[in-house]
XYZ file of C-alpha atoms in Angstrom:
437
model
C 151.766 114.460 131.841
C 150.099 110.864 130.984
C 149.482 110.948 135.138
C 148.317 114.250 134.944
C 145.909 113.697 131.981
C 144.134 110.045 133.405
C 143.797 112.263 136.707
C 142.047 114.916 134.815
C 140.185 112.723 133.013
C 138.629 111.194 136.345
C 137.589 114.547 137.502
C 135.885 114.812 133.899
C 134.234 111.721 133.597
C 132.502 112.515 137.611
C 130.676 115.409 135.797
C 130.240 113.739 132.960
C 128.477 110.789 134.901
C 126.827 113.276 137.531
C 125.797 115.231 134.135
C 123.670 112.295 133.395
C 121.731 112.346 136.368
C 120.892 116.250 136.325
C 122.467 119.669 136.782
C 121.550 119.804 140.525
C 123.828 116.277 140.603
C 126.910 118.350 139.086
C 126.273 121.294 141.171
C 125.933 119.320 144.283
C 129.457 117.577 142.937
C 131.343 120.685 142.324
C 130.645 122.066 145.607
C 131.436 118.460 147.733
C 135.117 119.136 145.605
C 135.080 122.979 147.028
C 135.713 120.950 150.464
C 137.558 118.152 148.826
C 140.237 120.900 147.846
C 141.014 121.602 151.554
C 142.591 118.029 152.543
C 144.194 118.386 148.589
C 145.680 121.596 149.612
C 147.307 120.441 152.204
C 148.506 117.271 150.589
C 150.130 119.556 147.683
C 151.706 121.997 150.445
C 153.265 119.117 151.903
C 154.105 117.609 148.529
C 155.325 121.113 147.574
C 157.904 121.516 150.612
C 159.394 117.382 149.682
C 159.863 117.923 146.028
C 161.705 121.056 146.761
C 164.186 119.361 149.648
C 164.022 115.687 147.872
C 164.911 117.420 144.536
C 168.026 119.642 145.941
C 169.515 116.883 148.193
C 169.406 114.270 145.309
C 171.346 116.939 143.130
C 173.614 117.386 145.787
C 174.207 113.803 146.816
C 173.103 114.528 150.579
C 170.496 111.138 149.963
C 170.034 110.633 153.975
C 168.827 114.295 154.582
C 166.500 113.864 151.162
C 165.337 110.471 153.280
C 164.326 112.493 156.130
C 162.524 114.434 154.112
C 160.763 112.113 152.541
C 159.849 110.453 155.915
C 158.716 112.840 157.725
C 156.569 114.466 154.819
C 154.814 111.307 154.356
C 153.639 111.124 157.814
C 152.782 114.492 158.763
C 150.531 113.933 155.431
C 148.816 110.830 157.224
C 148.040 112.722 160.654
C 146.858 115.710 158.827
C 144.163 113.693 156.935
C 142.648 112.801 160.308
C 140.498 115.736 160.785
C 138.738 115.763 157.626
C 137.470 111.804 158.270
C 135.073 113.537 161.204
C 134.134 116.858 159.495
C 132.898 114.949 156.232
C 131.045 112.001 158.631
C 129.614 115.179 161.352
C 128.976 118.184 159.355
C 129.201 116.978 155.143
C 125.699 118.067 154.435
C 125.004 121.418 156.837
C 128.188 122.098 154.920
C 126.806 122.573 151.350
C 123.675 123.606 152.616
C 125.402 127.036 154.170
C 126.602 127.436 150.646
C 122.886 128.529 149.724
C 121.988 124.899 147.787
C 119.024 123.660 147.414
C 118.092 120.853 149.714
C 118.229 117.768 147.667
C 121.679 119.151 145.910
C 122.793 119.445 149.921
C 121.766 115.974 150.414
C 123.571 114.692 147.538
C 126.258 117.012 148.156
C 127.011 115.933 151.918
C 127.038 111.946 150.805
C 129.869 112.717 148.452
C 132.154 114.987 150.446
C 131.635 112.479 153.424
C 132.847 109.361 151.362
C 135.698 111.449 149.698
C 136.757 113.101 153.100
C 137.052 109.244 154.588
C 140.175 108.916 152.845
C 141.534 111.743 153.305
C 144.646 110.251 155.170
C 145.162 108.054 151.825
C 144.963 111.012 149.523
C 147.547 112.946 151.436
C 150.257 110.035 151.803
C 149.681 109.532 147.684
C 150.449 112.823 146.721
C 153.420 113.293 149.015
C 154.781 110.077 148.249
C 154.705 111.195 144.496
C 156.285 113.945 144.851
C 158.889 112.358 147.130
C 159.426 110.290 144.092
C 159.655 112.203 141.714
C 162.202 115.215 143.356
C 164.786 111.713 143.717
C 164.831 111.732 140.136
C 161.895 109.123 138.791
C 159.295 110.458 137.497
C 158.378 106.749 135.738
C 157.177 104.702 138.923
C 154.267 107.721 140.507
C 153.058 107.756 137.238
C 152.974 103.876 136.310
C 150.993 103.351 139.532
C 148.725 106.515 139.347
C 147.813 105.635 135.615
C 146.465 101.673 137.090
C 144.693 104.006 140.098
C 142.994 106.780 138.170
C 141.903 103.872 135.525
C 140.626 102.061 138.520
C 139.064 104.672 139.493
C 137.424 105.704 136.155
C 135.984 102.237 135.764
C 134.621 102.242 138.763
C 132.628 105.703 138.691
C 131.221 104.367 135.047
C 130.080 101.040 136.425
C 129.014 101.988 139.892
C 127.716 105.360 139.155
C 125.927 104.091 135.765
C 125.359 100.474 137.264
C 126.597 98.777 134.288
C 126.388 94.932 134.200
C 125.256 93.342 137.097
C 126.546 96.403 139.360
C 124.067 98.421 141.216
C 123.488 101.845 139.949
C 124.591 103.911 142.735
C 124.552 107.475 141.560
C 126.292 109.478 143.388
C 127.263 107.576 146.202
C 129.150 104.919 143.340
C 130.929 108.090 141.875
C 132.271 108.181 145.608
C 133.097 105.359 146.274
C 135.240 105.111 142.964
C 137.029 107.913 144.253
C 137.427 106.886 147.468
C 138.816 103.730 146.156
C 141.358 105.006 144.275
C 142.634 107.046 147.116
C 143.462 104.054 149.357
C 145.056 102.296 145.985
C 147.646 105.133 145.516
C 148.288 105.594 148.845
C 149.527 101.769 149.377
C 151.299 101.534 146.185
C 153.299 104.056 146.500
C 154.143 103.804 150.090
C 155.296 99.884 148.961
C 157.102 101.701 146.194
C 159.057 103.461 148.274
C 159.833 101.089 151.084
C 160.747 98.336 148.201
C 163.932 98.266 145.839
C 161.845 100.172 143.048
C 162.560 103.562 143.672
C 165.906 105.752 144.642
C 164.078 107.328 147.428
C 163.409 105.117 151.247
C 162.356 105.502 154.829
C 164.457 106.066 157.797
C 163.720 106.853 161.041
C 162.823 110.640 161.575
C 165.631 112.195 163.750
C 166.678 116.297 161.972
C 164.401 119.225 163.750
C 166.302 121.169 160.729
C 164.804 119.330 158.000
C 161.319 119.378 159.801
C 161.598 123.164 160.259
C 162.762 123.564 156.329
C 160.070 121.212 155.421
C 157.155 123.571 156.984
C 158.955 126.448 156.249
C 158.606 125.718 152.256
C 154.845 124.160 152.765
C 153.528 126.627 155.222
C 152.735 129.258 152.286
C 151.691 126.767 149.648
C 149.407 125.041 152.133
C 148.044 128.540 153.115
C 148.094 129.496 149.655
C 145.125 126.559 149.031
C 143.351 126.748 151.708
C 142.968 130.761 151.578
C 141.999 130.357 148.066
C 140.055 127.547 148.356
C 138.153 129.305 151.302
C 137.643 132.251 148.683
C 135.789 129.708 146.284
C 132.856 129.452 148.479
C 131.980 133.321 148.019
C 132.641 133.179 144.690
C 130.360 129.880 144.211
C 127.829 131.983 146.219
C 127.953 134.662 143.883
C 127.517 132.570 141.394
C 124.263 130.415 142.601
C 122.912 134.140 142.646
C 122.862 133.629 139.203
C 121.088 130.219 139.480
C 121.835 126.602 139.785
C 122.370 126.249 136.537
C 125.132 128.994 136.320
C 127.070 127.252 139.140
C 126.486 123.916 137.421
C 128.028 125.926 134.157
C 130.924 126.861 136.026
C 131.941 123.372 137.216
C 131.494 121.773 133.864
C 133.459 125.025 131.880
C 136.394 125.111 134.120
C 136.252 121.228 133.989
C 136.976 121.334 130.064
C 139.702 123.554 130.589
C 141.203 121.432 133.280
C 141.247 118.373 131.006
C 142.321 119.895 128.259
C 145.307 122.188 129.247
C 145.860 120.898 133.183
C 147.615 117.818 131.914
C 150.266 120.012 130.155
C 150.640 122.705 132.963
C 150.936 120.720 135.805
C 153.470 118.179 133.854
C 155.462 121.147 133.279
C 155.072 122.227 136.750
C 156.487 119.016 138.363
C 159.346 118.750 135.702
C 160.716 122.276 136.437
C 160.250 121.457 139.562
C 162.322 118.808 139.567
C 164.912 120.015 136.868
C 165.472 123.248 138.842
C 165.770 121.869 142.104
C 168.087 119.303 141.530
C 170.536 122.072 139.586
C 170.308 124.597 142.027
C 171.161 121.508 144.463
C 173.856 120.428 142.294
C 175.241 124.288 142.775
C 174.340 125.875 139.432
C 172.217 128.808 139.979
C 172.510 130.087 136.323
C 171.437 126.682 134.889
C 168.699 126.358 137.363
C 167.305 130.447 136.139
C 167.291 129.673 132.641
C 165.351 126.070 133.064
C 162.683 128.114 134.740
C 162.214 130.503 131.561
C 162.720 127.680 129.354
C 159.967 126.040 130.689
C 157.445 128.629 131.108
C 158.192 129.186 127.131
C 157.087 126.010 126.276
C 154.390 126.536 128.211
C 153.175 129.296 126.823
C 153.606 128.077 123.489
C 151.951 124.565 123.952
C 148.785 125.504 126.396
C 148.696 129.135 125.090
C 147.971 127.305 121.392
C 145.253 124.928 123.552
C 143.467 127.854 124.926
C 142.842 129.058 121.255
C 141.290 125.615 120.284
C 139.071 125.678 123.308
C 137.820 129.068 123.095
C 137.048 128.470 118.906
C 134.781 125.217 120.231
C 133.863 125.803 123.543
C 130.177 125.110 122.908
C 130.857 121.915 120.957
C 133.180 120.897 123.723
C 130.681 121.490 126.612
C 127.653 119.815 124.741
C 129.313 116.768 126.201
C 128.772 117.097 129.438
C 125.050 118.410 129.466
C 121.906 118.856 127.260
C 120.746 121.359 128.942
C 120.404 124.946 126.617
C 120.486 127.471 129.502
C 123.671 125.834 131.411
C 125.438 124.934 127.768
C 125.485 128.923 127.357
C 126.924 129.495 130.657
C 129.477 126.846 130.278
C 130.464 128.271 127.081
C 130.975 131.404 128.237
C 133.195 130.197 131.263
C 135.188 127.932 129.166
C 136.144 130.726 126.903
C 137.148 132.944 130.175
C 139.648 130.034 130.697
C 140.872 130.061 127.309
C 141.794 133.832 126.708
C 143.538 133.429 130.754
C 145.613 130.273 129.167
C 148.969 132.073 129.038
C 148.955 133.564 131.740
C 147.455 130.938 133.673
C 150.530 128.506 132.382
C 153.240 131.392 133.192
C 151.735 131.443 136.724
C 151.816 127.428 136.939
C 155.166 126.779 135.618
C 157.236 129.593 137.424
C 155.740 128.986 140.799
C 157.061 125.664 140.513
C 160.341 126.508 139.322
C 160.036 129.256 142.226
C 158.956 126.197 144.953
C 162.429 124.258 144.450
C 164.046 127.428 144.758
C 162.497 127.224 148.184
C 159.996 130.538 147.869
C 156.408 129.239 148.015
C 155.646 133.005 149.320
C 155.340 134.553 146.087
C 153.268 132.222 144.833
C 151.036 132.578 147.432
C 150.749 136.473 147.437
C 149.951 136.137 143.867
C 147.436 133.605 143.989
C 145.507 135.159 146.858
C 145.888 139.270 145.981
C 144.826 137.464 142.638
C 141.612 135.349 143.437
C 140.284 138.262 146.196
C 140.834 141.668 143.844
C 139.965 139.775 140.173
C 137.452 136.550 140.854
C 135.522 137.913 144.319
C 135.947 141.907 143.395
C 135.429 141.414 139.562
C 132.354 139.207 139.903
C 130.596 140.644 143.012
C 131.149 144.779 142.410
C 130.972 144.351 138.432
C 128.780 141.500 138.250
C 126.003 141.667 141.096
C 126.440 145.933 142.528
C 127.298 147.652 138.709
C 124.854 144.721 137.382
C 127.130 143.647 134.550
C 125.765 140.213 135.468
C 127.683 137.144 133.551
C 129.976 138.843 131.465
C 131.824 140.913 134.769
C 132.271 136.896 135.969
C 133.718 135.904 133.057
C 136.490 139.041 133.215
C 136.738 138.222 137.004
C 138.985 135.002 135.911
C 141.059 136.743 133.460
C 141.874 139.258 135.661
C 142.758 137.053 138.483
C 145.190 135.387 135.792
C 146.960 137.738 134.601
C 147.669 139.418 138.083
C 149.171 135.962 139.509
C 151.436 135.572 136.898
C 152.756 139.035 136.496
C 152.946 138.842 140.535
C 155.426 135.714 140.055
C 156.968 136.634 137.518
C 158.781 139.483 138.774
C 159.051 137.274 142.022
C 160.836 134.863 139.659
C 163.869 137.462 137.727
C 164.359 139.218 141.135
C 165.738 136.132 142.261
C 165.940 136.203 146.071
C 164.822 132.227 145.766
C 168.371 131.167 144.948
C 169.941 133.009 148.099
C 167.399 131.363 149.527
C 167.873 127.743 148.583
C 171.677 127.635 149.559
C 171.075 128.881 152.779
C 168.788 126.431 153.874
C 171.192 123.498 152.025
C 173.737 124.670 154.183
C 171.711 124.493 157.429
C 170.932 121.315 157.084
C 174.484 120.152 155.745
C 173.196 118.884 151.810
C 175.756 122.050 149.769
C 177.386 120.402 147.369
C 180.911 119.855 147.838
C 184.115 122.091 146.448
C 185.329 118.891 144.352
C-alpha cells in the first residue's frame, strides 16, 4: 500500500504542478494520461495473467512452470510497448486535438503523451515484473524499489517542472520527463531484481505453448477490459469539455483526490488477495481461498468506505489544493463527492476482481467494468446530462451508477464460483496441481 500511495502521490503532485501553470495545463495533462492508460492497460493485463499463474504455482510448488510464466510475461510486456514509442512521436498532438481541445492545450497535450509513450516498453516490463514478484510470495522487494522510483520521480517533476535551483523550468515537458524517468528506473531494477539472488522468482528460457496459452487466456479480458474502457473515456471526456475546459480540468483534479486518497488502500488490497487467494487455491484449498476473497472485500469496505465519508465532508477544502480557480473548484467538488458516495462499491468491485483474477476469471471483471462504464458514465452523462439537460449533476450520478453496477456484476460472478473449477483445470494442464501427499 506504501507503493501504491508514493505512486498515487506522483500522479497528484503532476496536477498539482500542471495546476500551477493553468487549468488548460491540467486539462491538456489529463487527456495525454487518457492515452497513457492504453500501454498501462496492457501492462496490468499482462501483470494480471502472471500474478494469477506465479501466485498458484508458488502455492503449489510447481516453481519452473511459475518461471515460465514469469519469463515469458516479461517479454511479451517489452514487445508490446513498441507500438506506442511511434504513435506518441507520429500522431501525440492530432491525438488530443480530435478530442475537441483547444489548440495550445493540444500542443501541450501531444509533448507529454509523446515523452510518456517513449517508454512505454519500460513501463510494461515494471509492472509485470512486480507482479511476477509479488504472486512468488514477496511483496517487500517491488515495493522497496518502486518507493526509490516514484520518489525519483516526484523530485524530479517538482524541480524540473517548477525549475527549482539551478534547474531549468521546463513546464510540462519536465513533468515528462520525470515520468519518463522513472519508467526506465523501475523497469531495470526490477528486471536486476529478478535475475539476481534477491527475489524467489528467475528467468529461464521460454519453452511451454501451455503456459503461453494460459497466460493470454487470463490477460486477454483484463487487457480488453482497459483498453475498451479506456477507449470509452474519450467520449465521456468529450462530453465533458461540452461543459467547458474548466469542467474537464475539474474532473481530472476530483477523481485525482479520490485516487490518492482511497487508491492506495484498494489497490493494496487488490494485489494482496490476489496473491493470498491464488497461492491457496494453488496450494488446493478452495474453501480457504472463497473466504479470503470476502474477508478482504470486508475490510475494504470498512477502511475506504470510512475514506469516502471524509472526502465527501471536505471535498472543497481538499480540491482548493490543486487550483484557485472558483468555477473549476465547484466542479471538482462536485466530482470528488461522486467518488466518495461510489467508495464501497467501487472497493467491492476492486478487491473481488482481484480475488476473481487468481481464480483465473478476468471475464467477469471485464463484463462488469464495460456494461458498467457504457450504460452508467457514457448513458448517464450524455442522455441525462446533455439530451434531458440535467447538465452537471446527471455526470455526477453517471459515476455512481457505473459503480455500483460493476460491483454487483462481480459480485455475483464471485459466490457463483465457476473461477475455482476454473483454476484447477488449467493447473492441471500445465502439470502445477498440488500433489496427494
Amino acid at each position: 500500500m506504501i507503493e501504491q500511495f508514493l505512486r498515487t502521490m506522483m500522479r497528484t503532485t503532476d496536477v498539482v504542478v500542471t495546476g500551477l501553470f493553468s487549468p488548460a495545463a491540467v486539462a491538456a495533462v489529463g487527456l495525454a494520461d487518457l492515452y497513457a492508460r492504453l500501454p498501462l492497460r496492457i501492462g496490468l493485463g499482462l501483470g494480471s495473467g502472471v500474478i494469477a499463474l506465479s501466485s498458484q504455482d508458488t502455492g503449489s510448488g510447481a516453481t519452473g512452470n511459475r518461471d515460465e510464466a514469469i519469463t515469458q510475461a516479461i517479454l511479451l510486456g517489452a514487445v508490446a510497448g513498441l507500438p506506442f514509442v511511434l504513435f506518441g512521436v507520429l500522431f501525440g498532438e492530432r491525438a488530443i486535438a480530435v478530442l475537441g481541445a483547444e489548440p495550445e492545450v493540444a500542443r501541450m497535450g501531444g509533448l507529454y503523451l509523446a515523452i510518456i509513450f517513449a517508454t512505454s516498453p519500460a513501463r510494461h516490463v515494471a509492472l509485470v515484473a512486480a507482479r511476477s514478484i509479488q504472486g512468488a510470495g514477496d511483496t517487500r522487494t517491488p515495493m522497496y524499489l518502486n518507493v526509490v522510483s516514484n520518489g525519483l520521480n516526484i523530485v524530479g517533476t517538482l524541480v524540473l517542472g517548477l525549475g527549482l535551483g539551478p534547474a531549468p523550468r521546463l513546464h510540462i515537458l519536465g513533468v515528462g520527463v520525470a515520468t519518463a524517468f522513472g519508467n526506465v528506473f523501475s523497469a531495470l531494477a526490477l528486471a536486476a531484481a529478478i535475475r539476481g539472488p534477491w527475489t524467489p522468482a528467475n528467468f529461464v528460457r521460454p519453452r511451454q505453448w501451455t503456459v503461453t496459452k494460459q497466460l493470454l487466456s487470463i490477460s486477454a479480458p483484463r487487457i480488453a477490459e482497459g483498453l475498451v474502457t479506456t477507449v470509452l473515456e474519450f467520449p465521456f471526456n468529450s462530453i465533458l469539455l461540452v461543459f467547458g475546459t474548466d469542467v474537464n480540468a475539474a474532473y481530472q483534479i476530483g477523481r485525482r483526490v479520490y485516487q490518492q486518497l482511497t487508491s492506495p488502500l484498494s489497490r493494496g488490497y487488490r494485489t494482496g488477495t490476489s496473491i493470498v487467494v491464488g497461492q491457496t487455491l494453488g496450494d488446493g484449498d478452495p474453501a480457504g481461498a472463497r473466504y479470503n476473497g470476502w474477508a478482504a472485500a470486508a475490510l475494504g469496505l470498512l477502511t475506504v468506505g470510512s475514506l469516502g465519508g471524509a472526502i465527501f465532508v471536505g471535498a472543497e477544502r481538499i480540491v482548493g489544493v490543486f487550483t484557485d480557480d472558483p468555477s473549476t473548484i465547484g466542479y471538482a467538488a462536485g466530482f470528488a463527492r461522486a467518488y466518495a458516495l461510489a467508495a464501497p462499491a467501487t472497493v467491492l468491485y476492486v478487491v473481488l476482481s482481484g480475488a476473481l483474477t487468481s481464480g483465473s476469471d478476468t471475464r467477469t471483471p471485464f463484463i462488469a467494468r464495460v456494461s458498467g462504464m457504457a450504460v452508467g458514465m457514457l448513458g448517464v452523462s450524455a442522455v441525462g446530462g446533455i439530451y434531458l439537460d440535467y447538465g452537471m449533476s446527471a455526470v455526477y450520478a453517471s459515476i455512481v451508477v457505473f459503480y455500483v453496477w460493476a460491483m454487483g456484476y462481480v459480485a455475483v460472478g464471485y459466490y457463483r464460483g465457476g473461477w475455482v473449477e476454473r483454476t484447477q483445470t488449467m493447473m492441471n494442464e500445465r502439470g502445477s496441481a498440488p500433489s496427494e501427499d
